Amino acid sequence: MEKDKQKATVKPETKLLSPKDATSCEATARMLEKARRDGVEIAIDRAAAMKPCPIGAESACCKHCAMGPCRLNARDPYSKVGVCGATIDTIQARNFARMVAAGAAAHTDHGMAMLDLFREVVNGRIPDYTIKDPIKLREVAESIGIAVNDRSVEEIARDLYKELERTYTQVEGEIPFARRVPEKTLETWRRLGIVPRGAMREIMELMHRTHIGVDQHYENITKQSSRTALSDGWGGSMVSTEISDILYGTPSPVLAEVNMGVLKENQVNIIIHGHEPNLFESMLESVNAPTLIEAAKQAGAEGINLVGMCCSGSEMMSRHGIPHAGNFSSTEAVIVTGAVDAMGVDIQCIKQGLAKVAQCYGTHLFTTNPRCHIEGAQHIEFDEHHPKVCTDEIVIRAISRFKNRNLPVEIPRIVNPGVHGFSYEYINYMLGGTFRGSYTPLNDNIINGRIRGVAGVVGCTNPRVKQDWVHVELVKELIKNDVLVLQTGCSQIALAKAGLCTPEAACLAGPGLQEVCEAVGMPPVLGMGSCVDNSRILIAAAEMVRVGGLGDSIADLPAAGAAPEWMSEKAISIGHYFVASGIYTVFGVTFPVVEQTKFHKLLFGGLEAQGLGKWGYTPDPYKMAKMMIAHIDKKRKALGIDKARERILLDMADRREIAAL
Ligand code: SF4
Ligand code: MSK
């Protein structure tokens, strides 16, 4: 840890947050303390040392050409324009659009990689993977008009591949999953001209329009932002989720452990962190290979312990019950335990800082994807045609690190069990039963007021705010007020660590939601997987509209979304596809806009007037809950079901009276 470690050292002048103020994750707090004792810097301390640029935070600057960069005055936004004459609204809309483009590109490229794999499997060129869920294959194919009757799995799969390729490449026409969008929502999109074509075209056009001297009307730029974001949510992300389910199995509830205590001192610990499930699925086979288990034992280990982090971790937890060590803000901290023998990463949300921390603790850090190399990490390319070449090698290197461990190991003994894996399909079955699987009981419970509404609480953690705290406080407020919470990504892990992903957590819910949870045996917080799995929430919303009784479009639903601790451009794309789909979506931490500008008014109200959803912002979880509940109540009133809710509260009071007799 000597020379290189010095480079990762916390600078003496940095004013550090106390671990308790930096995170509500006890394990991360302990590892932050240890990192400081060891003289190692992680993102939480780097954030304290580097204040965010106030002009950039409000998106009041532009560096799209060499006449700039141009900085406008966020306090008096119409007092200046850029050298080219660009106004604050143009500059903000372009900056926002580029975040949408980058986020959508990340998800759609991930989805395209899944589709590439599917093609190779269907064509028999990859023997290591098969179609594990033929029922889902048929359902997905049928949902987009592919004939399935009396046809073989191979025939259907070939047609499905061809059809889904259009999600990316088609020059004109609507993407295949537009067929899943409720008719009235689709009509609104058609009226506004935002039904997506292929994602490649939408992203390309958005990048073109935001070049100097092209689109200089904030409303027109935002129209293309909506179209591009929709090509992510109903396109690339949805393809990724559906193909992953077809190849690896559709999740159903499974008990899994979360937190750093899932690491085992006497075992070879391997963490997989990233977003594509392929590396992880193959790693699962490698760690179970008898020869490698024997090699681990020869090295003195009791076995090989495979653990996930971030989103592919959530996906594997949902599908197979693989333990999960933590979310985005804990990825460096977990290495500080000294117990991680190898970490394999693929794409997205992989901090470059991992390389330095891994070097300090002797952990082998492997990049595996051609899209993501990191200076200082070892690269072993993962090729789905020969997956074990990479995954076996990572295991072998992890075993050798275990054998030569020469630093003390300190694992926080904290483990939080919970139930995860609530796919759209399972919610159907769970609420409606095997023979009449349906969302009708969910809608009925919303109409009768036991469930006030539904909230999607998703997204990252961000070292600019106390880790997990905003997620947990928000969700507690929502369930206390009978709002059923659907979750994905790092938010799901925050709630799992807080113990809210258990059926017992129903005691924290309001009386109506508690009654439903107890009747079904489900937690009040339903974890649905990774960030691309937000598409499961879209499908659930479309199904709620289709089942009836809650309006004709997604915008009519008593529903809201939130990303309370967001940090990535992917989160902006997700937020914007929720908004464009009709959902009120509230972000915390910060929002890249100057308040009271025309662009701000468009995002926070104008889009809703056009028949879409709208954005909201507050860093305060309690205020966020109030804003979301007020929106849900507004929608209930518009649907004429607000009275039903009053009646159910009376019923509960009656029951309490009876119980007291
Ligand atoms: Fe400045 Fe216009 Fe160039 Fe942006 S595009 S840097 S506002 S001159
Ligand atoms: S990993 S995008 S920090 S959710 Fe999907 Fe977590 Fe956000 Fe990355």
PDB file of N, CA and C in Angstrom, residues 520-553:
ATOM      1  N   VAL A 520     -51.932 -10.870   1.116  1.00  0.00           N
ATOM      2  CA  VAL A 520     -51.176 -11.510   0.038  1.00  0.00           C
ATOM      3  C   VAL A 520     -49.842 -12.073   0.552  1.00  0.00           C
ATOM      4  N   GLY A 521     -49.354 -11.549   1.691  1.00  0.00           N
ATOM      5  CA  GLY A 521     -48.055 -11.958   2.222  1.00  0.00           C
ATOM      6  C   GLY A 521     -46.904 -11.277   1.517  1.00  0.00           C
ATOM      7  N   MET A 522     -47.132 -10.044   1.083  1.00  0.00           N
ATOM      8  CA  MET A 522     -46.063  -9.354   0.340  1.00  0.00           C
ATOM      9  C   MET A 522     -45.539  -8.157   1.137  1.00  0.00           C
ATOM     10  N   PRO A 523     -44.301  -7.728   0.840  1.00  0.00           N
ATOM     11  CA  PRO A 523     -43.801  -6.508   1.474  1.00  0.00           C
ATOM     12  C   PRO A 523     -44.517  -5.278   0.888  1.00  0.00           C
ATOM     13  N   PRO A 524     -44.485  -4.150   1.595  1.00  0.00           N
ATOM     14  CA  PRO A 524     -45.101  -2.926   1.039  1.00  0.00           C
ATOM     15  C   PRO A 524     -44.225  -2.274  -0.016  1.00  0.00           C
ATOM     16  N   VAL A 525     -43.006  -2.814  -0.181  1.00  0.00           N
ATOM     17  CA  VAL A 525     -42.021  -2.281  -1.114  1.00  0.00           C
ATOM     18  C   VAL A 525     -41.617  -3.443  -2.025  1.00  0.00           C
ATOM     19  N   LEU A 526     -41.920  -3.334  -3.306  1.00  0.00           N
ATOM     20  CA  LEU A 526     -41.685  -4.464  -4.216  1.00  0.00           C
ATOM     21  C   LEU A 526     -40.468  -4.186  -5.106  1.00  0.00           C
ATOM     22  N   GLY A 527     -39.388  -4.932  -4.902  1.00  0.00           N
ATOM     23  CA  GLY A 527     -38.163  -4.758  -5.677  1.00  0.00           C
ATOM     24  C   GLY A 527     -38.284  -5.450  -7.025  1.00  0.00           C
ATOM     25  N   MET A 528     -38.053  -4.693  -8.109  1.00  0.00           N
ATOM     26  CA  MET A 528     -38.261  -5.235  -9.457  1.00  0.00           C
ATOM     27  C   MET A 528     -36.978  -5.426 -10.244  1.00  0.00           C
ATOM     28  N   GLY A 529     -35.801  -5.061  -9.675  1.00  0.00           N
ATOM     29  CA  GLY A 529     -34.554  -5.356 -10.386  1.00  0.00           C
ATOM     30  C   GLY A 529     -33.663  -4.161 -10.633  1.00  0.00           C
ATOM     31  N   SER A 530     -33.049  -4.129 -11.817  1.00  0.00           N
ATOM     32  CA  SER A 530     -32.012  -3.132 -12.121  1.00  0.00           C
ATOM     33  C   SER A 530     -32.615  -1.882 -12.755  1.00  0.00           C
ATOM     34  N   CYS A 531     -31.738  -0.926 -13.155  1.00  0.00           N
ATOM     35  CA  CYS A 531     -32.297   0.315 -13.728  1.00  0.00           C
ATOM     36  C   CYS A 531     -32.960   0.084 -15.081  1.00  0.00           C
ATOM     37  N   VAL A 532     -32.493  -0.857 -15.917  1.00  0.00           N
ATOM     38  CA  VAL A 532     -33.249  -1.114 -17.157  1.00  0.00           C
ATOM     39  C   VAL A 532     -34.610  -1.730 -16.838  1.00  0.00           C
ATOM     40  N   ASP A 533     -34.716  -2.351 -15.650  1.00  0.00           N
ATOM     41  CA  ASP A 533     -35.994  -2.971 -15.279  1.00  0.00           C
ATOM     42  C   ASP A 533     -37.066  -1.957 -14.879  1.00  0.00           C
ATOM     43  N   ASN A 534     -36.757  -0.670 -14.969  1.00  0.00           N
ATOM     44  CA  ASN A 534     -37.832   0.320 -14.841  1.00  0.00           C
ATOM     45  C   ASN A 534     -38.880   0.085 -15.914  1.00  0.00           C
ATOM     46  N   SER A 535     -38.466  -0.598 -16.989  1.00  0.00           N
ATOM     47  CA  SER A 535     -39.435  -0.950 -18.031  1.00  0.00           C
ATOM     48  C   SER A 535     -40.535  -1.844 -17.453  1.00  0.00           C
ATOM     49  N   ARG A 536     -40.228  -2.614 -16.406  1.00  0.00           N
ATOM     50  CA  ARG A 536     -41.283  -3.436 -15.778  1.00  0.00           C
ATOM     51  C   ARG A 536     -42.364  -2.532 -15.179  1.00  0.00           C
ATOM     52  N   ILE A 537     -41.935  -1.369 -14.659  1.00  0.00           N
ATOM     53  CA  ILE A 537     -42.916  -0.439 -14.073  1.00  0.00           C
ATOM     54  C   ILE A 537     -43.801   0.135 -15.183  1.00  0.00           C
ATOM     55  N   LEU A 538     -43.201   0.425 -16.352  1.00  0.00           N
ATOM     56  CA  LEU A 538     -44.002   0.926 -17.479  1.00  0.00           C
ATOM     57  C   LEU A 538     -45.042  -0.113 -17.902  1.00  0.00           C
ATOM     58  N   ILE A 539     -44.612  -1.378 -17.977  1.00  0.00           N
ATOM     59  CA  ILE A 539     -45.541  -2.437 -18.409  1.00  0.00           C
ATOM     60  C   ILE A 539     -46.666  -2.578 -17.376  1.00  0.00           C
ATOM     61  N   ALA A 540     -46.305  -2.489 -16.088  1.00  0.00           N
ATOM     62  CA  ALA A 540     -47.324  -2.581 -15.036  1.00  0.00           C
ATOM     63  C   ALA A 540     -48.313  -1.419 -15.164  1.00  0.00           C
ATOM     64  N   ALA A 541     -47.793  -0.210 -15.437  1.00  0.00           N
ATOM     65  CA  ALA A 541     -48.675   0.959 -15.573  1.00  0.00           C
ATOM     66  C   ALA A 541     -49.620   0.770 -16.759  1.00  0.00           C
ATOM     67  N   ALA A 542     -49.084   0.265 -17.876  1.00  0.00           N
ATOM     68  CA  ALA A 542     -49.926   0.037 -19.065  1.00  0.00           C
ATOM     69  C   ALA A 542     -51.011  -0.991 -18.749  1.00  0.00           C
ATOM     70  N   GLU A 543     -50.646  -1.996 -17.971  1.00  0.00           N
ATOM     71  CA  GLU A 543     -51.618  -3.041 -17.629  1.00  0.00           C
ATOM     72  C   GLU A 543     -52.706  -2.497 -16.706  1.00  0.00           C
ATOM     73  N   MET A 544     -52.332  -1.608 -15.789  1.00  0.00           N
ATOM     74  CA  MET A 544     -53.337  -1.000 -14.910  1.00  0.00           C
ATOM     75  C   MET A 544     -54.359  -0.218 -15.740  1.00  0.00           C
ATOM     76  N   VAL A 545     -53.889   0.444 -16.785  1.00  0.00           N
ATOM     77  CA  VAL A 545     -54.822   1.174 -17.661  1.00  0.00           C
ATOM     78  C   VAL A 545     -55.699   0.174 -18.419  1.00  0.00           C
ATOM     79  N   ARG A 546     -55.079  -0.885 -18.929  1.00  0.00           N
ATOM     80  CA  ARG A 546     -55.812  -1.855 -19.744  1.00  0.00           C
ATOM     81  C   ARG A 546     -56.910  -2.560 -18.942  1.00  0.00           C
ATOM     82  N   VAL A 547     -56.598  -2.877 -17.681  1.00  0.00           N
ATOM     83  CA  VAL A 547     -57.565  -3.589 -16.838  1.00  0.00           C
ATOM     84  C   VAL A 547     -58.816  -2.741 -16.583  1.00  0.00           C
ATOM     85  N   GLY A 548     -58.644  -1.438 -16.489  1.00  0.00           N
ATOM     86  CA  GLY A 548     -59.812  -0.559 -16.421  1.00  0.00           C
ATOM     87  C   GLY A 548     -60.124  -0.030 -15.033  1.00  0.00           C
ATOM     88  N   GLY A 549     -60.892   1.061 -15.027  1.00  0.00           N
ATOM     89  CA  GLY A 549     -61.345   1.667 -13.776  1.00  0.00           C
ATOM     90  C   GLY A 549     -60.452   2.790 -13.293  1.00  0.00           C
ATOM     91  N   LEU A 550     -59.290   2.974 -13.945  1.00  0.00           N
ATOM     92  CA  LEU A 550     -58.358   4.014 -13.491  1.00  0.00           C
ATOM     93  C   LEU A 550     -57.989   4.962 -14.643  1.00  0.00           C
ATOM     94  N   GLY A 551     -58.956   5.171 -15.529  1.00  0.00           N
ATOM     95  CA  GLY A 551     -58.723   6.121 -16.620  1.00  0.00           C
ATOM     96  C   GLY A 551     -58.275   5.442 -17.897  1.00  0.00           C
ATOM     97  N   ASP A 552     -58.027   6.279 -18.912  1.00  0.00           N
ATOM     98  CA  ASP A 552     -57.721   5.750 -20.241  1.00  0.00           C
ATOM     99  C   ASP A 552     -56.252   5.864 -20.625  1.00  0.00           C
ATOM    100  N   SER A 553     -55.504   6.617 -19.850  1.00  0.00           N
ATOM    101  CA  SER A 553     -54.092   6.778 -20.226  1.00  0.00           C
ATOM    102  C   SER A 553     -53.231   6.683 -18.972  1.00  0.00           C
TER     103      SER A 553
END
